[in-house]
Coordinates of C-alpha atoms in Angstrom, one line a residue:
Chain L
M1 CA -16.9 -84.9 -231.9
K2 CA -19.7 -85.3 -229.5
E3 CA -20.6 -88.6 -230.9
S4 CA -17.0 -89.8 -230.8
L5 CA -16.7 -88.7 -227.2
N6 CA -19.9 -90.5 -226.2
Y7 CA -18.6 -93.6 -227.9
I8 CA -15.3 -93.8 -226.1
Y9 CA -16.7 -93.0 -222.8
K10 CA -19.5 -95.7 -223.1
E11 CA -16.7 -98.2 -224.4
Q12 CA -14.4 -97.4 -221.3
K13 CA -17.4 -97.9 -218.9
E14 CA -18.0 -101.5 -220.4
V15 CA -14.4 -102.3 -220.3
S16 CA -14.3 -101.3 -216.6
I17 CA -17.3 -103.5 -216.0
Y18 CA -15.4 -106.4 -217.8
G19 CA -12.4 -105.7 -215.6
G20 CA -14.6 -106.1 -212.4
I21 CA -15.8 -109.5 -213.6
A22 CA -12.2 -110.6 -214.4
A23 CA -11.1 -109.5 -211.1
L24 CA -13.9 -111.6 -209.3
L25 CA -13.0 -114.7 -211.5
G26 CA -9.4 -114.4 -210.5
W27 CA -10.0 -113.6 -206.9
D28 CA -12.3 -116.5 -206.4
Q29 CA -9.8 -118.8 -208.1
M30 CA -7.1 -117.7 -205.6
T31 CA -9.4 -117.9 -202.5
Y32 CA -12.5 -120.3 -202.7
M33 CA -12.6 -122.2 -206.0
P34 CA -12.6 -126.0 -205.6
S35 CA -9.5 -127.3 -207.2
K36 CA -11.1 -129.1 -210.1
G37 CA -12.9 -125.9 -211.3
S38 CA -9.4 -124.9 -212.7
E39 CA -10.1 -125.8 -216.3
E40 CA -13.4 -124.1 -216.5
R41 CA -12.2 -121.0 -214.7
A42 CA -9.5 -120.7 -217.3
E43 CA -12.1 -120.8 -220.1
Q44 CA -14.1 -118.1 -218.4
L45 CA -11.2 -115.9 -217.8
S46 CA -10.0 -116.3 -221.4
L47 CA -13.4 -115.6 -222.7
V48 CA -13.6 -112.3 -220.8
S49 CA -10.1 -111.3 -221.8
R50 CA -11.2 -112.0 -225.5
L51 CA -14.2 -109.8 -225.1
V52 CA -12.2 -106.9 -223.7
H53 CA -9.6 -107.4 -226.4
E54 CA -12.2 -107.2 -229.2
R55 CA -13.8 -104.1 -227.7
V56 CA -10.4 -102.3 -227.1
T57 CA -9.0 -103.1 -230.6
S58 CA -12.3 -102.5 -232.6
E59 CA -11.9 -100.4 -235.6
T60 CA -14.8 -98.2 -234.5
L61 CA -13.1 -97.2 -231.2
Y62 CA -9.8 -96.7 -233.0
N63 CA -11.5 -94.4 -235.7
H64 CA -13.2 -92.3 -233.1
L65 CA -10.0 -92.1 -231.1
K66 CA -7.9 -90.8 -234.1
K67 CA -10.5 -88.4 -235.0
L68 CA -10.5 -87.0 -231.4
N69 CA -6.7 -87.1 -231.3
D70 CA -6.6 -84.8 -234.3
V71 CA -8.5 -82.1 -232.6
A72 CA -7.0 -82.8 -229.1
N73 CA -6.2 -79.1 -228.7
S74 CA -9.9 -78.2 -228.9
L75 CA -10.9 -80.7 -226.2
T76 CA -11.4 -80.1 -222.4
K77 CA -8.3 -81.0 -220.4
K78 CA -10.2 -84.2 -219.2
D79 CA -11.2 -85.4 -222.6
S80 CA -7.7 -84.6 -224.1
L81 CA -6.1 -86.6 -221.2
V82 CA -8.5 -89.6 -221.7
V83 CA -8.1 -89.6 -225.5
T84 CA -4.2 -89.5 -225.3
K85 CA -3.9 -92.2 -222.7
L86 CA -6.6 -94.5 -224.2
L87 CA -5.2 -94.1 -227.7
R88 CA -1.8 -95.2 -226.5
D89 CA -3.3 -98.3 -224.8
V90 CA -5.3 -99.1 -227.8
E91 CA -2.4 -98.9 -230.2
K92 CA -0.5 -101.2 -228.0
A93 CA -3.5 -103.7 -227.7
R94 CA -4.0 -103.6 -231.5
K95 CA -0.5 -105.2 -231.9
L96 CA -1.7 -108.4 -230.1
P97 CA -3.7 -111.0 -231.9
A98 CA -6.8 -112.1 -230.1
E99 CA -5.8 -115.8 -230.0
F100 CA -2.5 -114.7 -228.3
V101 CA -4.5 -112.7 -225.6
E102 CA -6.8 -115.8 -224.9
K103 CA -3.9 -118.1 -224.9
M104 CA -1.9 -116.0 -222.4
T105 CA -4.9 -115.8 -220.0
R106 CA -5.7 -119.6 -220.3
T107 CA -2.1 -120.4 -219.6
T108 CA -1.5 -118.2 -216.7
S109 CA -4.9 -119.3 -215.2
I110 CA -4.1 -123.0 -215.6
A111 CA -0.6 -122.4 -214.2
Y112 CA -1.9 -120.7 -211.0
G113 CA -3.6 -124.0 -209.9
I114 CA -0.5 -126.0 -210.7
W115 CA 1.6 -123.6 -208.8
Q116 CA -0.6 -124.0 -205.8
E117 CA -0.3 -127.7 -205.9
A118 CA 3.5 -127.6 -206.6
R119 CA 4.0 -125.3 -203.6
E120 CA 2.0 -127.6 -201.4
K121 CA 4.0 -130.7 -202.5
N122 CA 7.2 -128.6 -202.5
D123 CA 7.8 -130.0 -206.0
F124 CA 9.1 -127.4 -208.6
T125 CA 9.1 -129.9 -211.4
L126 CA 5.3 -129.8 -211.5
F127 CA 5.3 -126.1 -212.2
Q128 CA 8.5 -125.8 -214.3
P129 CA 6.8 -126.7 -217.7
H130 CA 4.0 -124.0 -217.1
L131 CA 6.6 -121.5 -216.1
E132 CA 8.6 -122.2 -219.3
Q133 CA 5.3 -121.7 -221.3
I134 CA 4.7 -118.4 -219.6
V135 CA 8.3 -117.2 -220.3
E136 CA 7.8 -118.3 -224.0
L137 CA 4.6 -116.3 -224.2
E138 CA 6.2 -113.2 -222.5
K139 CA 9.0 -113.4 -225.3
Q140 CA 6.2 -113.5 -227.9
Y141 CA 4.5 -110.5 -226.1
Y142 CA 7.8 -108.6 -226.5
D143 CA 8.0 -109.6 -230.2
Y144 CA 4.4 -108.1 -230.8
I145 CA 4.9 -104.9 -228.8
K146 CA 8.6 -104.1 -229.1
L147 CA 9.1 -100.8 -227.3
P148 CA 12.5 -99.1 -228.0
G149 CA 15.6 -99.9 -225.9
H150 CA 16.1 -102.8 -223.6
P151 CA 13.6 -105.7 -224.1
Y152 CA 12.4 -105.5 -220.6
N153 CA 11.2 -102.0 -221.3
T154 CA 8.2 -103.6 -223.0
L155 CA 7.2 -105.7 -220.0
L156 CA 8.0 -102.9 -217.6
D157 CA 5.7 -100.3 -219.4
D158 CA 2.6 -102.3 -218.4
Y159 CA 3.3 -101.8 -214.8
E160 CA 5.2 -98.3 -214.8
E161 CA 4.1 -96.5 -217.9
G162 CA 7.1 -94.8 -219.6
M163 CA 9.7 -96.2 -217.3
T164 CA 12.7 -97.7 -219.0
V165 CA 15.6 -100.0 -217.8
E166 CA 18.0 -97.3 -218.9
V167 CA 16.5 -94.8 -216.3
L168 CA 16.3 -97.4 -213.6
Q169 CA 19.8 -98.6 -214.0
K170 CA 21.1 -95.1 -213.6
E171 CA 18.7 -94.5 -210.5
F172 CA 19.4 -97.9 -209.0
S173 CA 23.3 -97.5 -209.2
I174 CA 23.1 -94.4 -207.1
L175 CA 20.6 -95.9 -204.7
R176 CA 22.6 -99.0 -204.4
K177 CA 25.8 -97.2 -203.5
Q178 CA 24.0 -95.1 -200.9
L179 CA 22.0 -97.9 -199.5
V180 CA 24.9 -100.4 -199.2
E181 CA 26.8 -97.8 -197.2
L182 CA 23.8 -97.1 -195.1
L183 CA 23.2 -100.7 -194.3
Q184 CA 26.9 -101.3 -193.4
T185 CA 26.8 -98.5 -191.0
I186 CA 23.6 -99.9 -189.4
T187 CA 24.6 -103.6 -189.2
T188 CA 27.9 -102.7 -187.6
T189 CA 26.4 -100.9 -184.7
E190 CA 26.5 -102.4 -181.2
R191 CA 22.7 -102.0 -180.9
Y192 CA 21.9 -103.9 -184.1
Q193 CA 24.4 -106.8 -183.1
R194 CA 22.4 -107.1 -179.7
Q195 CA 19.1 -107.8 -181.4
R196 CA 17.6 -111.3 -181.1
P197 CA 14.5 -112.7 -183.0
V198 CA 11.4 -112.0 -181.1
P199 CA 10.4 -115.3 -179.5
L200 CA 6.6 -115.1 -180.4
T201 CA 4.7 -117.6 -182.3
L202 CA 0.9 -117.4 -182.5
N203 CA -1.6 -120.0 -183.9
S204 CA -3.9 -119.3 -186.7
I205 CA -6.7 -118.0 -184.5
Q206 CA -4.5 -115.8 -182.6
Q207 CA -2.8 -114.5 -185.9
K208 CA -6.4 -113.8 -187.1
E209 CA -7.3 -111.8 -184.0
S210 CA -4.1 -109.8 -184.2
C211 CA -4.7 -108.9 -187.8
S212 CA -8.2 -107.9 -187.0
I213 CA -7.1 -105.4 -184.4
L214 CA -4.5 -104.2 -187.0
L215 CA -7.2 -103.5 -189.6
K216 CA -9.4 -101.8 -187.1
H217 CA -6.6 -99.3 -186.4
M218 CA -6.1 -99.0 -190.2
N219 CA -9.7 -98.0 -190.5
I220 CA -10.6 -100.4 -193.4
P221 CA -14.2 -99.8 -194.4
F222 CA -15.6 -103.4 -194.5
D223 CA -18.7 -102.4 -196.3
R224 CA -16.4 -101.6 -199.2
A225 CA -13.7 -104.2 -198.7
R226 CA -13.0 -107.7 -197.3
L227 CA -10.1 -109.8 -196.1
D228 CA -9.8 -113.5 -197.1
I229 CA -7.1 -116.2 -197.2
S230 CA -5.0 -117.3 -200.1
T231 CA -1.8 -119.1 -200.7
H232 CA 0.0 -115.9 -201.5
P233 CA -1.5 -112.6 -200.3
F234 CA -2.8 -110.3 -203.0
T235 CA -5.2 -107.2 -203.4
T236 CA -7.6 -106.9 -206.2
S237 CA -10.6 -104.6 -207.1
M238 CA -14.0 -105.5 -208.5
G239 CA -15.1 -101.9 -208.6
D240 CA -14.9 -98.6 -206.7
D241 CA -16.6 -99.9 -203.7
D242 CA -15.5 -103.6 -203.7
V243 CA -11.8 -104.2 -202.9
R244 CA -10.6 -107.6 -201.7
F245 CA -7.3 -108.4 -200.0
T246 CA -6.0 -111.5 -198.6
T247 CA -3.5 -112.8 -196.1
N248 CA -2.2 -116.2 -195.1
Y249 CA -2.1 -117.4 -191.4
E250 CA -0.6 -120.9 -192.2
R251 CA 2.9 -119.7 -192.4
G252 CA 5.1 -120.1 -189.3
G253 CA 5.3 -117.5 -186.7
F254 CA 3.1 -114.4 -186.3
F255 CA 5.1 -111.6 -188.0
S256 CA 4.7 -113.0 -191.5
S257 CA 0.9 -112.8 -191.5
F258 CA 0.8 -109.6 -189.5
F259 CA 3.1 -107.6 -191.9
S260 CA 1.7 -109.1 -195.1
T261 CA -1.8 -108.1 -193.8
A262 CA -0.5 -104.5 -193.2
H263 CA 1.0 -104.6 -196.6
E264 CA -2.1 -105.7 -198.4
A265 CA -4.4 -103.5 -196.4
G266 CA -2.1 -100.6 -197.6
H267 CA -2.8 -101.6 -201.3
A268 CA -6.6 -101.9 -200.4
L269 CA -6.6 -98.5 -198.8
Y270 CA -4.9 -96.9 -201.8
E271 CA -7.5 -98.5 -204.2
L272 CA -10.3 -97.5 -202.0
G273 CA -8.8 -94.0 -201.6
I274 CA -8.4 -93.1 -205.2
L275 CA -10.7 -90.2 -205.7
K276 CA -12.1 -90.7 -209.2
G277 CA -14.3 -87.7 -209.6
E278 CA -15.0 -86.8 -213.2
Y279 CA -12.5 -89.6 -214.3
K280 CA -14.8 -92.3 -212.9
D281 CA -15.2 -95.2 -215.4
T282 CA -12.4 -93.9 -217.6
I283 CA -9.0 -95.2 -218.2
I284 CA -7.5 -92.4 -216.1
S285 CA -9.3 -93.7 -213.0
N286 CA -7.0 -96.9 -212.8
A287 CA -4.1 -96.7 -210.4
P288 CA -1.4 -95.3 -212.7
S289 CA 1.9 -96.9 -211.3
L290 CA 2.6 -100.1 -209.4
G291 CA 5.6 -98.3 -208.0
I292 CA 3.3 -95.9 -206.2
H293 CA 1.0 -98.8 -205.2
E294 CA 3.9 -100.7 -203.7
S295 CA 5.2 -97.5 -201.9
Q296 CA 1.8 -97.1 -200.2
S297 CA 1.7 -100.6 -199.1
R298 CA 5.3 -100.7 -198.0
F299 CA 4.6 -97.5 -196.1
W300 CA 2.0 -99.2 -193.9
E301 CA 4.1 -102.4 -193.6
N302 CA 7.5 -100.9 -192.8
M303 CA 7.0 -97.3 -191.6
I304 CA 3.9 -97.9 -189.6
A305 CA 3.5 -101.6 -188.6
R306 CA 7.3 -102.1 -187.8
S307 CA 7.7 -98.7 -186.1
K308 CA 8.5 -98.4 -182.4
P309 CA 5.6 -96.2 -181.5
F310 CA 3.1 -98.7 -183.2
Chain C
M1 CA -25.4 -128.6 -242.4
K2 CA -21.9 -129.4 -240.9
E3 CA -21.3 -125.7 -240.8
S4 CA -24.5 -124.9 -239.0
L5 CA -24.0 -127.7 -236.5
N6 CA -20.5 -126.4 -235.7
Y7 CA -21.9 -122.9 -235.2
I8 CA -24.7 -123.9 -232.8
Y9 CA -22.4 -126.1 -230.7
K10 CA -19.8 -123.4 -230.4
E11 CA -22.6 -120.8 -229.4
Q12 CA -23.9 -123.2 -226.8
K13 CA -20.5 -123.7 -225.4
E14 CA -19.8 -119.9 -225.2
V15 CA -23.3 -119.3 -223.5
S16 CA -22.6 -122.0 -220.9
I17 CA -19.3 -120.3 -220.1
Y18 CA -21.3 -117.0 -219.7
G19 CA -23.7 -119.0 -217.4
G20 CA -20.7 -120.1 -215.2
I21 CA -19.6 -116.4 -214.9
A22 CA -23.0 -115.1 -214.0
A23 CA -23.3 -118.1 -211.5
L24 CA -20.1 -116.8 -209.8
L25 CA -21.2 -113.1 -209.8
G26 CA -24.5 -114.2 -208.1
W27 CA -22.9 -116.6 -205.7
D28 CA -20.4 -114.0 -204.6
Q29 CA -23.1 -111.4 -204.1
M30 CA -25.0 -113.8 -201.8
T31 CA -21.9 -114.9 -199.8
Y32 CA -18.9 -112.6 -199.7
M33 CA -19.6 -109.3 -201.5
P34 CA -19.1 -106.2 -199.3
S35 CA -22.5 -104.4 -199.1
K36 CA -21.6 -101.3 -201.0
G37 CA -20.5 -103.4 -204.1
S38 CA -24.2 -104.0 -204.9
E39 CA -24.5 -101.3 -207.6
E40 CA -21.5 -102.3 -209.5
R41 CA -22.5 -106.1 -209.2
A42 CA -25.8 -105.2 -210.8
E43 CA -24.0 -103.7 -213.7
Q44 CA -21.8 -106.7 -214.1
L45 CA -24.7 -109.1 -214.0
S46 CA -26.7 -107.1 -216.4
L47 CA -23.9 -106.8 -218.9
V48 CA -23.4 -110.6 -218.8
S49 CA -27.1 -111.2 -219.2
R50 CA -27.2 -108.8 -222.3
L51 CA -24.2 -110.5 -223.8
V52 CA -26.0 -113.9 -223.4
H53 CA -29.3 -112.4 -224.8
E54 CA -27.4 -111.0 -227.8
R55 CA -25.9 -114.4 -228.7
V56 CA -29.0 -116.3 -228.0
T57 CA -31.2 -114.0 -230.1
S58 CA -28.7 -113.4 -233.0
E59 CA -30.1 -113.7 -236.6
T60 CA -27.1 -116.0 -237.4
L61 CA -27.9 -118.6 -234.7
Y62 CA -31.7 -118.5 -235.6
N63 CA -31.1 -118.9 -239.2
H64 CA -28.7 -121.9 -238.6
L65 CA -31.2 -123.3 -236.3
K66 CA -34.1 -123.1 -238.7
K67 CA -32.0 -124.7 -241.4
L68 CA -31.2 -127.5 -239.2
N69 CA -34.8 -127.9 -237.9
D70 CA -36.0 -128.2 -241.5
V71 CA -33.9 -131.4 -241.8
A72 CA -34.2 -132.5 -238.3
N73 CA -35.2 -136.2 -239.6
S74 CA -31.7 -136.6 -241.1
L75 CA -29.9 -135.6 -238.1
T76 CA -28.5 -137.9 -235.4
K77 CA -30.7 -138.3 -232.3
K78 CA -28.4 -136.1 -230.3
D79 CA -28.2 -133.3 -232.8
S80 CA -31.9 -133.4 -233.5
L81 CA -32.7 -133.2 -229.7
V82 CA -30.3 -130.3 -229.2
V83 CA -31.7 -128.5 -232.1
T84 CA -35.3 -128.8 -231.1
K85 CA -34.8 -127.8 -227.5
L86 CA -32.5 -124.8 -228.6
L87 CA -34.9 -123.6 -231.1
R88 CA -37.7 -123.6 -228.6
D89 CA -35.6 -121.6 -226.1
V90 CA -34.2 -119.3 -228.9
E91 CA -37.7 -118.5 -230.0
K92 CA -38.8 -117.7 -226.5
A93 CA -35.7 -115.4 -225.9
R94 CA -36.3 -113.6 -229.2
K95 CA -39.6 -112.2 -227.8
L96 CA -37.7 -110.4 -225.1
P97 CA -36.1 -107.0 -225.9
A98 CA -32.5 -106.7 -224.8
E99 CA -33.3 -103.7 -222.5
F100 CA -36.0 -105.7 -220.7
V101 CA -33.5 -108.5 -220.0
E102 CA -30.9 -106.1 -218.7
K103 CA -33.5 -104.3 -216.6
M104 CA -34.8 -107.5 -215.1
T105 CA -31.3 -108.6 -214.1
R106 CA -30.3 -105.2 -212.6
T107 CA -33.5 -104.9 -210.7
T108 CA -33.4 -108.4 -209.1
S109 CA -29.7 -107.9 -208.4
I110 CA -30.2 -104.6 -206.5
A111 CA -33.4 -106.0 -204.8
Y112 CA -31.3 -108.9 -203.3
G113 CA -29.1 -106.4 -201.3
I114 CA -32.1 -104.5 -200.2
W115 CA -33.9 -107.7 -199.2
Q116 CA -30.8 -108.8 -197.1
E117 CA -30.9 -105.4 -195.4
A118 CA -34.7 -105.5 -194.8
R119 CA -34.5 -109.1 -193.3
E120 CA -31.8 -108.0 -190.9
K121 CA -33.8 -105.0 -189.7
N122 CA -37.0 -106.8 -189.9
D123 CA -38.6 -104.0 -192.0
F124 CA -40.6 -105.2 -195.0
T125 CA -41.2 -101.6 -196.1
L126 CA -37.6 -101.4 -197.2
F127 CA -38.1 -104.3 -199.7
Q128 CA -41.7 -103.6 -200.7
P129 CA -41.1 -101.1 -203.6
H130 CA -38.4 -103.4 -205.1
L131 CA -40.8 -106.5 -204.9
E132 CA -43.5 -104.3 -206.6
Q133 CA -41.0 -103.6 -209.4
I134 CA -40.2 -107.2 -209.8
V135 CA -43.9 -108.3 -209.9
E136 CA -44.5 -105.5 -212.5
L137 CA -41.6 -106.8 -214.6
E138 CA -42.8 -110.4 -214.4
K139 CA -46.2 -109.1 -215.7
Q140 CA -44.4 -107.5 -218.6
Y141 CA -42.4 -110.8 -219.0
Y142 CA -45.8 -112.5 -219.4
D143 CA -46.8 -110.0 -222.0
Y144 CA -43.9 -110.7 -224.1
I145 CA -43.9 -114.6 -223.9
K146 CA -47.7 -115.3 -223.5
L147 CA -47.8 -119.1 -223.6
P148 CA -51.3 -120.6 -224.0
G149 CA -53.8 -121.1 -221.0
H150 CA -53.4 -119.7 -217.5
P151 CA -51.0 -116.7 -217.2
Y152 CA -48.9 -118.5 -214.6
N153 CA -48.0 -121.2 -217.4
T154 CA -45.6 -118.7 -218.8
L155 CA -43.7 -118.3 -215.6
L156 CA -44.0 -122.0 -214.8
D157 CA -42.5 -123.0 -218.1
D158 CA -39.0 -121.7 -217.2
Y159 CA -38.7 -123.9 -214.3
E160 CA -40.8 -127.0 -215.5
E161 CA -40.8 -127.0 -219.3
G162 CA -44.2 -127.9 -220.7
M163 CA -45.9 -128.1 -217.4
T164 CA -49.3 -126.1 -217.1
V165 CA -51.4 -124.8 -214.2
E166 CA -54.2 -126.9 -215.8
V167 CA -52.4 -130.2 -215.4
L168 CA -51.0 -129.3 -212.0
Q169 CA -54.5 -128.3 -210.6
K170 CA -55.8 -131.6 -211.6
E171 CA -52.8 -133.5 -209.9
F172 CA -52.8 -131.4 -206.9
S173 CA -56.5 -131.7 -206.3
I174 CA -56.1 -135.6 -206.2
L175 CA -52.8 -135.3 -204.0
R176 CA -54.5 -132.8 -201.7
K177 CA -57.4 -135.1 -201.0
Q178 CA -55.3 -138.1 -200.3
L179 CA -52.6 -136.1 -198.3
V180 CA -55.1 -134.4 -196.1
E181 CA -56.6 -137.8 -195.2
L182 CA -53.1 -139.2 -194.6
L183 CA -52.1 -136.3 -192.4
Q184 CA -55.3 -136.5 -190.4
T185 CA -54.7 -140.3 -189.7
I186 CA -51.1 -139.5 -188.6
T187 CA -51.9 -136.5 -186.5
T188 CA -54.6 -138.3 -184.6
T189 CA -52.4 -141.3 -183.5
E190 CA -51.5 -141.5 -179.8
R191 CA -48.0 -141.8 -180.8
Y192 CA -47.9 -138.5 -182.8
Q193 CA -49.6 -136.7 -179.8
R194 CA -46.9 -138.0 -177.5
Q195 CA -44.2 -136.2 -179.6
R196 CA -42.4 -133.3 -177.9
P197 CA -39.9 -130.9 -179.6
V198 CA -36.3 -132.1 -179.2
P199 CA -34.7 -129.9 -176.6
L200 CA -31.5 -129.5 -178.4
T201 CA -29.8 -126.2 -179.3
L202 CA -26.3 -126.0 -180.6
N203 CA -24.2 -122.8 -181.2
S204 CA -22.8 -121.9 -184.5
I205 CA -19.5 -123.9 -184.2
Q206 CA -21.4 -127.0 -183.1
Q207 CA -23.9 -126.6 -185.9
K208 CA -20.9 -126.2 -188.2
E209 CA -19.3 -129.4 -186.9
S210 CA -22.6 -131.5 -187.1
C211 CA -23.1 -130.3 -190.8
S212 CA -19.6 -131.3 -191.6
I213 CA -20.1 -134.9 -190.3
L214 CA -23.3 -135.0 -192.4
L215 CA -21.5 -133.9 -195.5
K216 CA -18.9 -136.5 -195.0
H217 CA -21.6 -139.2 -194.8
M218 CA -23.1 -137.8 -197.9
N219 CA -19.8 -138.1 -199.7
I220 CA -19.6 -134.6 -201.1
P221 CA -16.4 -134.2 -203.3
F222 CA -15.0 -131.1 -201.9
D223 CA -12.4 -130.9 -204.7
R224 CA -15.7 -130.1 -207.0
A225 CA -17.9 -128.3 -204.5
R226 CA -17.9 -126.0 -201.5
L227 CA -20.1 -125.0 -198.7
D228 CA -20.5 -121.4 -197.5
I229 CA -22.8 -119.3 -195.6
S230 CA -25.5 -117.0 -196.9
T231 CA -28.7 -115.3 -195.6
H232 CA -30.8 -118.0 -197.3
P233 CA -29.5 -121.3 -198.3
F234 CA -29.0 -121.9 -202.2
T235 CA -27.1 -124.1 -204.5
T236 CA -25.5 -122.8 -207.8
S237 CA -23.0 -124.2 -210.4
M238 CA -20.1 -122.5 -212.1
G239 CA -19.3 -125.5 -214.1
D240 CA -19.5 -129.3 -214.2
D241 CA -16.6 -129.4 -211.5
D242 CA -17.6 -126.4 -209.5
V243 CA -20.8 -126.6 -207.5
R244 CA -21.3 -124.3 -204.6
F245 CA -24.0 -124.6 -201.8
T246 CA -24.7 -122.7 -198.8
T247 CA -26.2 -123.0 -195.3
N248 CA -26.9 -120.6 -192.4
Y249 CA -25.8 -121.3 -188.9
E250 CA -27.3 -118.1 -187.4
R251 CA -30.9 -119.2 -187.0
G252 CA -32.0 -120.6 -183.7
G253 CA -31.6 -124.2 -182.8
F254 CA -29.8 -126.9 -184.6
F255 CA -32.3 -128.7 -186.9
S256 CA -32.8 -125.7 -189.2
S257 CA -29.2 -125.5 -190.3
F258 CA -28.9 -129.3 -190.3
F259 CA -31.8 -130.1 -192.6
S260 CA -31.1 -127.1 -194.8
T261 CA -27.5 -128.3 -195.3
A262 CA -28.9 -131.8 -196.2
H263 CA -31.3 -130.1 -198.6
E264 CA -28.8 -128.0 -200.5
A265 CA -26.3 -130.8 -200.4
G266 CA -28.9 -132.8 -202.2
H267 CA -29.2 -130.2 -204.8
A268 CA -25.3 -130.1 -205.1
L269 CA -25.1 -133.9 -205.4
Y270 CA -27.7 -133.7 -208.3
E271 CA -25.8 -131.1 -210.2
L272 CA -22.4 -132.9 -209.6
G273 CA -24.1 -136.2 -210.7
I274 CA -25.6 -135.3 -213.9
L275 CA -23.6 -137.3 -216.5
K276 CA -23.2 -135.0 -219.4
G277 CA -21.5 -137.3 -221.8
E278 CA -21.9 -136.3 -225.4
Y279 CA -24.4 -133.6 -224.3
K280 CA -21.6 -131.7 -222.4
D281 CA -21.7 -127.9 -223.1
T282 CA -25.1 -128.1 -224.8
I283 CA -28.5 -126.9 -223.7
I284 CA -29.5 -130.6 -223.0
S285 CA -26.9 -130.8 -220.2
N286 CA -28.7 -128.4 -217.9
A287 CA -30.8 -129.9 -215.3
P288 CA -34.1 -130.1 -217.0
S289 CA -36.7 -129.8 -214.3
L290 CA -36.8 -127.9 -211.0
G291 CA -39.3 -130.5 -209.8
I292 CA -36.7 -133.2 -210.1
H293 CA -34.1 -131.0 -208.5
E294 CA -36.3 -130.4 -205.4
S295 CA -37.3 -134.0 -205.2
Q296 CA -33.6 -135.0 -205.0
S297 CA -32.9 -132.5 -202.3
R298 CA -36.1 -133.3 -200.4
F299 CA -35.2 -136.9 -200.6
W300 CA -31.9 -136.2 -198.7
E301 CA -33.5 -133.8 -196.4
N302 CA -36.8 -135.8 -195.5
M303 CA -36.3 -139.5 -196.3
I304 CA -32.6 -139.7 -195.2
A305 CA -31.7 -137.0 -192.7
R306 CA -35.0 -137.2 -190.9
S307 CA -35.2 -141.0 -191.0
K308 CA -34.9 -143.0 -187.8
P309 CA -32.0 -145.2 -188.8
F310 CA -30.0 -142.0 -189.7

């Protein structure tokens, strides 16, 4: 049992290092990579994804995990949590052929470069065939994994473990009714109708300065994080002490970059703030839910940055 | 034979992808990485170096290579060149234990962060213990590899294959005599003595602009390369179409950044200009000699950028 535990913790640690490497390859592609580096970057990313897949789906890991799962009751709470969650992910990954994982990574990586180009040229037809390929691959992904219920449950589960379309449809229908009512009440008030767009546009340098003031107030620790520029803002993490987020000053106006910076900084603070403790370098230490991630970033964007006192 | 050839080309291709990944990890560490990311970066780099070492030293690769080497006469010129060079490198790598390779990578990676800090604080004592560790590891490296002749031959061979201290001492003693004479002739001329330092200092933004004019004249293809800032200027390559070089605008004056940019851009042009043809993704496609690399960059720096017509 001790041997099996050692093995699964060592494997999780290595997979987490691979994860940091893949995050850097992706971050660099979206921020600094010269455009012609795209093909080779796709090869680098698909190699890393294959290596991770090989480790995660190895017979040895699977056997150790099954052995541990059989005696889950005699494990500590931590070990038992790690074993259950890891076994679930491993069983999912074992349904995917290695070539499929490599192909998915290569396709989305190449598509990113094309998407950037298509966006710049405002020409969707450039991106369309790549998007079609990705949709096709997502359908194949569904065929491999096939969780019960609505087909989208399979895709949803990667971002919101255990969540289903059935549950969301029920929740959203209640929310929809109440939110539409609330919105109608707001938009018919005299005060709302009096509103005019704020006549404020700043150039890139001014946008950059205003974001830098914002980030100072948000207390971003810049020895553990950094802000860069990308076509579409995003946040990613190379490790516990290295979180990168981006913004974009090119788009018109001032509010777009200001609020997107607040939003991504919210993601960054969430990543930086996850106290890993004894779960460090285990599967449990990853942010568990995209819903919570978005709620943190939306909180900074909407509740704080858009608030009157702020 | 066909099977062995396929195998060694596939392995070289993968090792070259790993090389690109390691280059990005190193580049990012020296340009953009938040300072506290240092520990995790060292782990990422040492994992990649271990993976490369495992592949390069595998029994399977070695057996295929030995088989091919035995029939080198019946191989094409290309295959025979690749086999000979690869076998030499593989035999060298097989003398090194995997733990040593990982330790060397981790140690130098951690040391880089400390060196940056020590340089900023102008405090050598911070860096000293790390430098001592590196010297110790280089001695161990010598013990593992032990090429004939002067101990430094072993270290030299990694940068200038086949070059020895014995050859260099002879060459340098001739050069030294002639160069010292030449220098004395120059420095005693009236014209030389009339020279005064150029009273020109530019701020960072002006330095950046002047370097950008220089790079335009040097025809750097910025869809295959990029310039960034690091503590000490360097050039590295993530792939045939992705070469990164750096400069530093912080140091006093204007000439330091201008000439170092010319120098590194010279390295970048050399990397970008190596026509790989049928040797693409083989061990032969790497720049073969640091001496030639430096001569290209020195040519741009000293012959072109410092020339009167320029």
